[in-house]
Short mmCIF file of C-alpha atoms in Angstrom, two decimals:
data_model
loop_
_atom_site.label_atom_id
_atom_site.label_comp_id
_atom_site.label_asym_id
_atom_site.label_seq_id
_atom_site.Cartn_x
_atom_site.Cartn_y
_atom_site.Cartn_z
CA MET A 1343 -45.72 -19.62 6.90
CA THR A 1344 -44.72 -19.16 3.26
CA PRO A 1345 -42.34 -16.18 2.79
CA SER A 1346 -44.04 -13.51 0.68
CA VAL A 1347 -43.42 -10.14 -0.91
CA THR A 1348 -46.08 -7.73 -2.13
CA VAL A 1349 -45.25 -5.54 -5.10
CA SER A 1350 -46.78 -2.36 -6.46
CA ARG A 1351 -48.94 -2.10 -9.55
CA ARG A 1352 -45.90 -0.88 -11.48
CA GLY A 1353 -43.95 -3.93 -10.32
CA ALA A 1354 -46.78 -6.23 -11.37
CA GLU A 1355 -46.86 -4.62 -14.82
CA ARG A 1356 -43.11 -5.13 -15.11
CA LEU A 1357 -43.57 -8.85 -14.47
CA LYS A 1358 -46.43 -8.98 -16.95
CA SER A 1359 -44.05 -7.55 -19.59
CA GLY A 1360 -41.76 -10.52 -19.05
CA HIS A 1361 -38.90 -8.86 -17.19
CA PRO A 1362 -37.55 -11.14 -14.43
CA TRP A 1363 -36.55 -8.42 -11.95
CA ILE A 1364 -38.46 -6.29 -9.45
CA PHE A 1365 -36.65 -3.32 -7.95
CA ARG A 1366 -36.82 -2.35 -4.30
CA SER A 1367 -38.79 0.80 -5.12
CA ASP A 1368 -41.69 -1.44 -6.21
CA VAL A 1369 -41.76 -3.57 -3.04
CA VAL A 1370 -44.76 -2.68 -0.88
CA ALA A 1371 -44.25 -5.23 1.91
CA ALA A 1372 -41.99 -8.20 2.65
CA GLU A 1373 -42.11 -11.06 5.11
CA ALA A 1374 -38.98 -13.04 4.26
CA GLU A 1375 -35.41 -13.80 5.24
CA PRO A 1376 -32.39 -13.02 3.01
CA GLY A 1377 -32.24 -15.42 0.06
CA ASP A 1378 -35.68 -16.97 0.60
CA ILE A 1379 -37.79 -18.23 -2.26
CA VAL A 1380 -40.87 -16.04 -1.85
CA ARG A 1381 -44.41 -15.87 -3.15
CA VAL A 1382 -44.71 -12.66 -5.15
CA ALA A 1383 -48.15 -11.08 -4.82
CA SER A 1384 -49.98 -8.04 -6.13
CA GLU A 1385 -51.50 -5.50 -3.77
CA ARG A 1386 -54.82 -7.32 -4.26
CA GLY A 1387 -53.25 -10.57 -3.11
CA LYS A 1388 -52.99 -12.27 -6.50
CA THR A 1389 -50.02 -14.62 -6.86
CA LEU A 1390 -47.67 -13.36 -9.58
CA GLY A 1391 -45.04 -16.07 -9.23
CA TRP A 1392 -42.06 -17.15 -7.15
CA ALA A 1393 -38.71 -15.42 -6.80
CA TYR A 1394 -35.42 -15.17 -4.94
CA TRP A 1395 -35.60 -12.38 -2.35
CA SER A 1396 -32.71 -10.06 -1.58
CA SER A 1397 -32.78 -7.98 1.58
CA ALA A 1398 -29.93 -5.73 0.40
CA SER A 1399 -29.79 -5.24 -3.37
CA GLN A 1400 -31.79 -2.73 -5.38
CA ILE A 1401 -32.82 -5.80 -7.42
CA ALA A 1402 -35.09 -7.09 -4.67
CA LEU A 1403 -36.73 -9.97 -6.56
CA ARG A 1404 -35.38 -12.29 -9.25
CA MET A 1405 -38.16 -14.41 -10.71
CA LEU A 1406 -38.03 -18.21 -10.82
CA GLU A 1407 -41.59 -19.15 -11.80
CA GLY A 1408 -44.64 -17.34 -13.11
CA PRO A 1409 -48.25 -17.37 -11.90
CA GLY A 1410 -49.90 -20.75 -11.68
CA ALA A 1411 -46.71 -22.64 -10.77
CA PRO A 1412 -46.37 -24.27 -7.36
CA MET A 1413 -43.64 -23.17 -5.00
CA PRO A 1414 -40.44 -24.60 -6.55
CA GLY A 1415 -38.34 -27.06 -4.61
CA ASP A 1416 -34.73 -25.93 -4.36
CA ARG A 1417 -32.97 -29.15 -5.30
CA GLU A 1418 -35.41 -30.18 -8.04
CA LEU A 1419 -35.46 -26.75 -9.67
CA ILE A 1420 -31.68 -26.42 -9.84
CA ALA A 1421 -31.15 -29.95 -11.15
CA ALA A 1422 -33.85 -29.62 -13.81
CA ARG A 1423 -32.61 -26.28 -15.08
CA ILE A 1424 -29.03 -27.49 -15.31
CA ARG A 1425 -30.24 -30.46 -17.37
CA ALA A 1426 -32.12 -28.12 -19.70
CA ALA A 1427 -29.12 -25.78 -19.98
CA ALA A 1428 -26.82 -28.70 -20.79
CA ALA A 1429 -29.19 -30.02 -23.47
CA TYR A 1430 -29.18 -26.63 -25.18
CA ARG A 1431 -25.37 -26.39 -25.12
CA ASP A 1432 -25.12 -29.90 -26.53
CA SER A 1433 -27.32 -28.79 -29.44
CA LEU A 1434 -24.85 -26.00 -30.29
CA GLY A 1435 -22.08 -28.44 -31.16
CA ILE A 1436 -19.40 -26.27 -29.56
CA ILE A 1437 -15.93 -27.44 -30.54
CA GLY A 1438 -13.29 -26.89 -27.89
CA GLY A 1439 -12.83 -27.23 -24.17
CA ALA A 1440 -14.57 -24.20 -22.71
CA TRP A 1441 -18.14 -22.90 -22.76
CA ARG A 1442 -20.88 -21.42 -20.59
CA LEU A 1443 -23.29 -23.96 -19.14
CA VAL A 1444 -25.56 -21.62 -17.14
CA HIS A 1445 -26.12 -17.97 -18.07
CA GLY A 1446 -28.14 -16.64 -15.16
CA GLU A 1447 -31.68 -15.45 -15.80
CA ALA A 1448 -31.62 -16.66 -19.40
CA ASP A 1449 -31.32 -20.24 -18.11
CA GLY A 1450 -33.84 -19.78 -15.31
CA LEU A 1451 -31.21 -19.71 -12.55
CA PRO A 1452 -30.98 -16.03 -11.56
CA ALA A 1453 -27.61 -14.53 -10.64
CA THR A 1454 -25.91 -17.87 -11.34
CA VAL A 1455 -23.02 -18.47 -13.74
CA VAL A 1456 -21.52 -21.87 -14.51
CA ASP A 1457 -18.64 -22.17 -16.98
CA ARG A 1458 -17.14 -25.49 -18.03
CA TYR A 1459 -13.42 -25.90 -18.77
CA GLY A 1460 -12.03 -29.23 -19.89
CA ASN A 1461 -9.19 -31.05 -21.61
CA GLY A 1462 -7.95 -34.61 -21.87
CA GLU A 1463 -6.89 -34.59 -18.22
CA GLY A 1464 -10.18 -33.54 -16.64
CA ALA A 1465 -13.14 -31.19 -16.54
CA TRP A 1466 -13.69 -28.32 -14.16
CA PHE A 1467 -16.60 -26.02 -13.43
CA VAL A 1468 -16.24 -22.39 -12.38
CA VAL A 1469 -19.39 -21.12 -10.68
CA GLN A 1470 -20.52 -17.70 -9.53
CA THR A 1471 -23.50 -17.09 -7.21
CA LEU A 1472 -24.03 -13.35 -7.31
CA ALA A 1473 -27.19 -12.76 -5.25
CA GLN A 1474 -28.42 -13.84 -1.82
CA GLY A 1475 -30.82 -16.41 -3.26
CA SER A 1476 -28.30 -18.16 -5.53
CA ASP A 1477 -25.48 -17.93 -2.98
CA ARG A 1478 -27.59 -19.61 -0.30
CA ARG A 1479 -28.08 -22.53 -2.71
CA LEU A 1480 -24.45 -22.92 -3.76
CA PRO A 1481 -24.21 -26.38 -2.10
CA LEU A 1482 -27.26 -27.57 -4.08
CA LEU A 1483 -25.72 -26.21 -7.29
CA VAL A 1484 -22.50 -28.10 -6.58
CA ASP A 1485 -24.43 -31.29 -5.79
CA ALA A 1486 -26.33 -31.06 -9.11
CA LEU A 1487 -23.15 -30.51 -11.12
CA VAL A 1488 -21.39 -33.42 -9.44
CA GLU A 1489 -24.38 -35.73 -9.91
CA GLN A 1490 -24.91 -34.85 -13.57
CA PHE A 1491 -21.31 -34.45 -14.80
CA GLY A 1492 -18.85 -35.95 -12.31
CA PRO A 1493 -16.26 -33.17 -12.75
CA THR A 1494 -12.66 -33.23 -11.58
CA GLY A 1495 -13.20 -30.10 -9.53
CA ILE A 1496 -15.44 -27.09 -8.96
CA ILE A 1497 -14.29 -23.63 -7.91
CA ALA A 1498 -16.58 -20.82 -6.74
CA ARG A 1499 -15.21 -17.58 -8.22
CA ASN A 1500 -17.33 -15.36 -6.02
CA ASP A 1501 -15.01 -12.36 -6.22
CA PRO A 1502 -16.99 -9.94 -8.49
CA ARG A 1503 -17.72 -6.59 -6.84
CA VAL A 1504 -21.42 -6.95 -7.61
CA ARG A 1505 -21.71 -9.34 -4.65
CA THR A 1506 -21.09 -6.45 -2.26
CA LEU A 1507 -24.40 -4.94 -3.42
CA GLU A 1508 -26.04 -8.06 -2.02
CA GLY A 1509 -24.20 -7.82 1.28
CA LEU A 1510 -22.13 -10.86 0.30
CA GLU A 1511 -18.41 -11.35 0.93
CA PRO A 1512 -16.17 -11.58 -2.15
CA ARG A 1513 -14.29 -14.88 -1.97
CA VAL A 1514 -12.78 -17.72 -4.00
CA ASP A 1515 -13.18 -21.31 -2.80
CA VAL A 1516 -12.62 -24.78 -4.19
CA VAL A 1517 -15.97 -26.38 -3.34
CA TYR A 1518 -15.44 -29.83 -4.83
CA GLY A 1519 -12.52 -32.03 -5.86
CA GLU A 1520 -9.24 -30.52 -6.98
CA VAL A 1521 -8.57 -27.45 -9.12
CA PRO A 1522 -5.00 -26.88 -10.38
CA ASP A 1523 -3.42 -23.44 -10.51
CA ARG A 1524 -3.38 -23.58 -14.31
CA ILE A 1525 -5.03 -25.69 -17.00
CA VAL A 1526 -4.81 -25.63 -20.79
CA VAL A 1527 -7.96 -25.66 -22.92
CA GLU A 1528 -8.66 -25.31 -26.63
CA GLU A 1529 -10.75 -22.63 -28.36
CA ASN A 1530 -11.18 -22.66 -32.14
CA GLY A 1531 -8.14 -24.94 -32.40
CA ILE A 1532 -5.96 -22.59 -30.32
CA ARG A 1533 -4.67 -23.66 -26.91
CA PHE A 1534 -4.89 -21.23 -24.01
CA GLY A 1535 -3.47 -21.41 -20.52
CA VAL A 1536 -6.22 -20.59 -18.02
CA ASP A 1537 -5.94 -19.38 -14.44
CA LEU A 1538 -9.30 -20.41 -12.96
CA ARG A 1539 -8.55 -18.69 -9.64
CA HIS A 1540 -7.46 -15.25 -10.77
CA GLY A 1541 -8.21 -14.82 -14.49
CA GLN A 1542 -10.67 -12.23 -15.79
CA LYS A 1543 -14.30 -13.34 -15.49
CA THR A 1544 -13.94 -17.10 -14.93
CA GLY A 1545 -10.63 -17.47 -16.78
CA LEU A 1546 -11.42 -16.73 -20.44
CA PHE A 1547 -13.77 -14.36 -22.26
CA LEU A 1548 -16.03 -17.17 -23.39
CA ASP A 1549 -18.61 -14.74 -24.77
CA GLN A 1550 -16.07 -13.68 -27.45
CA ARG A 1551 -15.31 -17.21 -28.73
CA ASP A 1552 -17.38 -16.87 -31.93
CA ASN A 1553 -16.08 -13.34 -32.55
CA HIS A 1554 -12.50 -14.60 -32.22
CA ALA A 1555 -13.30 -17.12 -34.97
CA ALA A 1556 -14.87 -14.39 -37.10
CA ALA A 1557 -11.76 -12.22 -36.77
CA ALA A 1558 -9.67 -15.16 -37.98
CA ARG A 1559 -11.79 -15.38 -41.13
CA TYR A 1560 -11.14 -11.72 -41.96
CA ALA A 1561 -7.49 -11.61 -40.86
CA GLN A 1562 -4.83 -10.87 -43.45
CA GLY A 1563 -1.49 -9.10 -43.79
CA GLN A 1564 -0.29 -7.09 -40.82
CA ALA A 1565 -2.74 -7.28 -37.88
CA LEU A 1566 -3.14 -5.28 -34.68
CA ASP A 1567 -4.96 -6.50 -31.57
CA ALA A 1568 -5.61 -3.78 -29.00
CA PHE A 1569 -6.55 -4.72 -25.41
CA THR A 1570 -5.40 -8.28 -26.04
CA TYR A 1571 -5.88 -9.72 -22.48
CA ASN A 1572 -4.62 -13.27 -23.13
CA GLY A 1573 -4.44 -13.11 -26.93
CA GLY A 1574 -7.93 -14.31 -27.83
CA PHE A 1575 -8.15 -12.23 -30.98
CA ALA A 1576 -4.40 -12.06 -31.62
CA LEU A 1577 -3.77 -15.81 -31.66
CA ASN A 1578 -6.85 -16.60 -33.72
CA MET A 1579 -5.70 -14.04 -36.31
CA ALA A 1580 -2.06 -15.16 -36.24
CA ARG A 1581 -2.82 -18.31 -38.23
CA HIS A 1582 -3.95 -16.18 -41.18
CA ALA A 1583 -2.05 -12.89 -40.85
CA SER A 1584 1.61 -12.38 -41.72
CA SER A 1585 2.20 -10.68 -38.35
CA VAL A 1586 0.23 -9.61 -35.28
CA LEU A 1587 1.03 -6.81 -32.85
CA ALA A 1588 -0.83 -7.35 -29.55
CA LEU A 1589 -1.16 -4.50 -27.04
CA ASP A 1590 -2.22 -4.38 -23.40
CA ILE A 1591 -1.44 -2.14 -20.44
CA SER A 1592 -1.34 -5.11 -18.06
CA ALA A 1593 2.02 -6.82 -17.59
CA SER A 1594 0.28 -10.07 -16.62
CA ALA A 1595 -1.83 -9.92 -19.80
CA VAL A 1596 1.27 -9.41 -21.92
CA GLU A 1597 2.96 -12.34 -20.19
CA ALA A 1598 -0.11 -14.55 -20.72
CA THR A 1599 -0.40 -13.67 -24.42
CA ALA A 1600 3.29 -14.34 -25.03
CA ALA A 1601 3.01 -17.67 -23.21
CA ASN A 1602 -0.06 -18.65 -25.23
CA ALA A 1603 1.66 -17.75 -28.49
CA ALA A 1604 4.60 -19.96 -27.52
CA LEU A 1605 2.23 -22.75 -26.47
CA ASN A 1606 0.84 -22.77 -30.02
CA GLY A 1607 4.18 -22.35 -31.77
CA LEU A 1608 3.14 -18.97 -33.20
CA THR A 1609 6.26 -16.95 -33.95
CA ASN A 1610 4.57 -14.08 -35.80
CA VAL A 1611 3.04 -12.48 -32.69
CA GLU A 1612 4.70 -9.48 -31.03
CA VAL A 1613 3.28 -8.59 -27.60
CA ARG A 1614 3.83 -5.11 -26.23
CA GLU A 1615 2.98 -3.65 -22.81
CA ALA A 1616 1.56 -0.21 -23.48
CA ASN A 1617 -1.25 2.23 -22.79
CA VAL A 1618 -3.40 1.47 -25.82
CA PHE A 1619 -4.65 5.04 -26.27
CA ASP A 1620 -1.09 6.38 -26.32
CA GLU A 1621 0.23 3.55 -28.48
CA LEU A 1622 -2.45 4.02 -31.15
CA ARG A 1623 -1.40 7.67 -31.46
CA GLU A 1624 2.26 6.68 -31.66
CA LEU A 1625 1.59 4.08 -34.34
CA GLU A 1626 -0.34 6.62 -36.40
CA SER A 1627 2.38 9.25 -36.02
CA SER A 1628 5.06 6.78 -37.05
CA GLY A 1629 3.25 5.90 -40.25
CA ARG A 1630 2.41 2.30 -39.32
CA ARG A 1631 -0.62 0.84 -41.12
CA PHE A 1632 -2.45 -2.46 -40.70
CA ASP A 1633 -4.66 -4.75 -42.76
CA THR A 1634 -6.70 -6.09 -39.83
CA ILE A 1635 -7.41 -4.44 -36.47
CA THR A 1636 -9.34 -5.70 -33.45
CA LEU A 1637 -10.50 -3.52 -30.56
CA ASP A 1638 -11.82 -5.27 -27.45
CA PRO A 1639 -11.55 -2.77 -24.59
CA PRO A 1640 -12.85 -3.31 -21.05
CA ALA A 1641 -16.28 -1.90 -20.22
CA PHE A 1642 -15.91 1.88 -20.39
CA ALA A 1643 -19.45 2.47 -19.04
CA ARG A 1644 -20.20 0.49 -15.90
CA ASN A 1645 -23.22 2.66 -15.09
CA ARG A 1646 -25.40 5.26 -16.78
CA ALA A 1647 -23.47 8.13 -15.27
CA SER A 1648 -20.30 7.11 -17.11
CA VAL A 1649 -21.84 6.78 -20.60
CA GLU A 1650 -20.75 10.22 -21.83
CA ARG A 1651 -17.14 9.60 -20.85
CA ALA A 1652 -17.30 6.09 -22.32
CA VAL A 1653 -18.53 7.43 -25.65
CA GLY A 1654 -15.46 9.66 -25.79
CA GLY A 1655 -13.20 6.66 -25.16
CA TYR A 1656 -14.88 4.52 -27.81
CA LYS A 1657 -14.74 7.39 -30.29
CA GLU A 1658 -11.01 7.93 -29.66
CA ILE A 1659 -9.88 4.33 -30.13
CA ASN A 1660 -12.07 3.73 -33.18
CA LEU A 1661 -10.94 6.96 -34.83
CA ARG A 1662 -7.29 5.99 -34.32
CA ALA A 1663 -7.90 2.44 -35.53
CA ILE A 1664 -9.65 3.59 -38.71
CA ARG A 1665 -6.78 5.93 -39.48
CA LEU A 1666 -4.37 3.01 -39.04
CA LEU A 1667 -6.37 0.75 -41.35
CA ARG A 1668 -5.35 0.29 -44.96
CA PRO A 1669 -8.05 0.39 -47.69
CA GLY A 1670 -9.40 -3.13 -48.10
CA GLY A 1671 -8.63 -3.90 -44.46
CA HIS A 1672 -11.06 -4.93 -41.73
CA LEU A 1673 -11.77 -3.46 -38.31
CA ILE A 1674 -13.44 -5.73 -35.73
CA THR A 1675 -14.52 -3.44 -32.91
CA CYS A 1676 -16.30 -4.42 -29.70
CA SER A 1677 -18.07 -2.98 -26.67
CA CYS A 1678 -19.09 -4.98 -23.62
CA SER A 1679 -20.75 -1.96 -21.93
CA TYR A 1680 -24.46 -2.73 -21.51
CA ASN A 1681 -25.15 0.97 -20.90
CA VAL A 1682 -23.83 1.79 -24.39
CA SER A 1683 -26.62 0.54 -26.65
CA ASP A 1684 -26.20 -1.09 -30.05
CA THR A 1685 -27.52 2.07 -31.68
CA LEU A 1686 -25.22 4.37 -29.72
CA PHE A 1687 -22.15 2.22 -30.37
CA LEU A 1688 -22.84 2.15 -34.10
CA GLU A 1689 -23.27 5.93 -34.09
CA VAL A 1690 -19.94 6.37 -32.27
CA VAL A 1691 -18.14 4.25 -34.87
CA ARG A 1692 -19.94 6.05 -37.70
CA SER A 1693 -18.83 9.40 -36.26
CA ALA A 1694 -15.25 8.15 -35.96
CA ALA A 1695 -15.26 7.08 -39.61
CA ALA A 1696 -16.58 10.50 -40.64
CA ASP A 1697 -13.86 12.29 -38.67
CA ALA A 1698 -11.25 9.99 -40.24
CA ARG A 1699 -12.72 10.78 -43.67
CA ALA A 1700 -12.86 7.08 -44.39
CA ALA A 1701 -15.51 5.21 -46.35
CA MET A 1702 -16.44 2.08 -44.41
CA TRP A 1703 -18.70 -0.88 -45.09
CA LEU A 1704 -20.59 -2.43 -42.21
CA VAL A 1705 -19.99 -6.10 -43.01
CA GLU A 1706 -21.40 -7.79 -39.90
CA ARG A 1707 -23.16 -6.95 -36.65
CA ARG A 1708 -22.34 -9.60 -34.05
CA GLY A 1709 -22.90 -10.20 -30.34
CA GLN A 1710 -22.14 -12.67 -27.58
CA ALA A 1711 -21.66 -16.37 -28.28
CA ALA A 1712 -24.76 -18.54 -28.47
CA ASP A 1713 -23.98 -20.24 -25.13
CA HIS A 1714 -24.64 -16.80 -23.57
CA PRO A 1715 -28.33 -16.58 -24.60
CA ILE A 1716 -30.25 -13.32 -24.48
CA LEU A 1717 -33.57 -13.24 -22.63
CA LEU A 1718 -35.69 -11.18 -25.01
CA ASN A 1719 -37.62 -9.24 -22.36
CA ALA A 1720 -34.52 -8.57 -20.26
CA PRO A 1721 -32.29 -6.22 -22.27
CA GLU A 1722 -29.63 -6.42 -19.55
CA THR A 1723 -28.77 -9.91 -20.82
CA SER A 1724 -27.70 -8.41 -24.16
CA TYR A 1725 -24.48 -6.56 -23.55
CA LEU A 1726 -21.76 -7.49 -26.08
CA LYS A 1727 -21.58 -5.62 -29.37
CA CYS A 1728 -19.18 -6.53 -32.16
CA LEU A 1729 -19.01 -4.75 -35.52
CA VAL A 1730 -17.02 -5.98 -38.49
CA LEU A 1731 -16.17 -3.13 -40.87
CA ARG A 1732 -14.18 -2.90 -44.09
CA ARG A 1733 -12.39 0.24 -45.20
CA VAL A 1734 -13.12 0.90 -48.88
CA GLY A 1735 -11.71 4.38 -49.22
#
């Protein structure tokens, strides 16, 4: 018997709008095991498509195919969608050793992330299977990657907390070949040491690659990089600025940034372990001023309930940064909080500029790198905001 799930009229309308998720509140009946590919049907029995089923998450269904498609075969579907994802990334002409190969729903493989890291010594994939359906098919995903690319090693970084919402155990496993403790890859001509087992996300913030390059184009004079992590913004700016001060509260981040600066022979980067909020106030009080400033904080709003508090945090750091910015200087400010919309983030920065009594140009509105495509009818896939501003008075 084919596993099936019946959804409400509201759920059917959601699918008709193009959104790939159905929430548990719109499930009328289910005859399926955790992680099954199920036939999704309306209350009248009409087939609406095929989806991964989760018995635990509030996201009960993640769509794979629409109406009219036959039930997808696991192995064939995964292999075909990886081929399509790879063809798109090839068309981007990405220069460097690290990029995203599979970006979940946008690439037709729900709750699946595949990042590729490579250098002259080998190529490694870091995968994440974040829902019951994708996790059950991890072996098929590994088989497809091995068959199509022949990598040196594959590691499953299945340690994000979101897996607990699916009833899945957080874990990290080498699932193919060999994966060293540390590799070195290149981004925009800068070399970075990467810890594929323990680094943030899958090792690097690959979604910021193009914004790092943009910051380098605007960098001049004395630069400040707040929330540096491993120096993504700082090191890209250091080739054009006279000096860069990089700040982070994490001792391991400070160590990583200093090591990456040394790896590239950059002697104009000072790395300081500090609470960024406190340090921005201290820098302002001491009279320090900068010609280029980047702000790339962690997600302040991880859910809707935390938006108000997050807005206060974004307002504080942008106000301090604008006050520290010399006329003619540029501020590159980011938010990776999906729950803080583009419009709200721009309003927060506008309010900060008003409080700082600074005239600012909005030079660019940017987002995530092109290898992290946005599914138009799924706003959740659009999360990264990046504004480039110039102080003119």
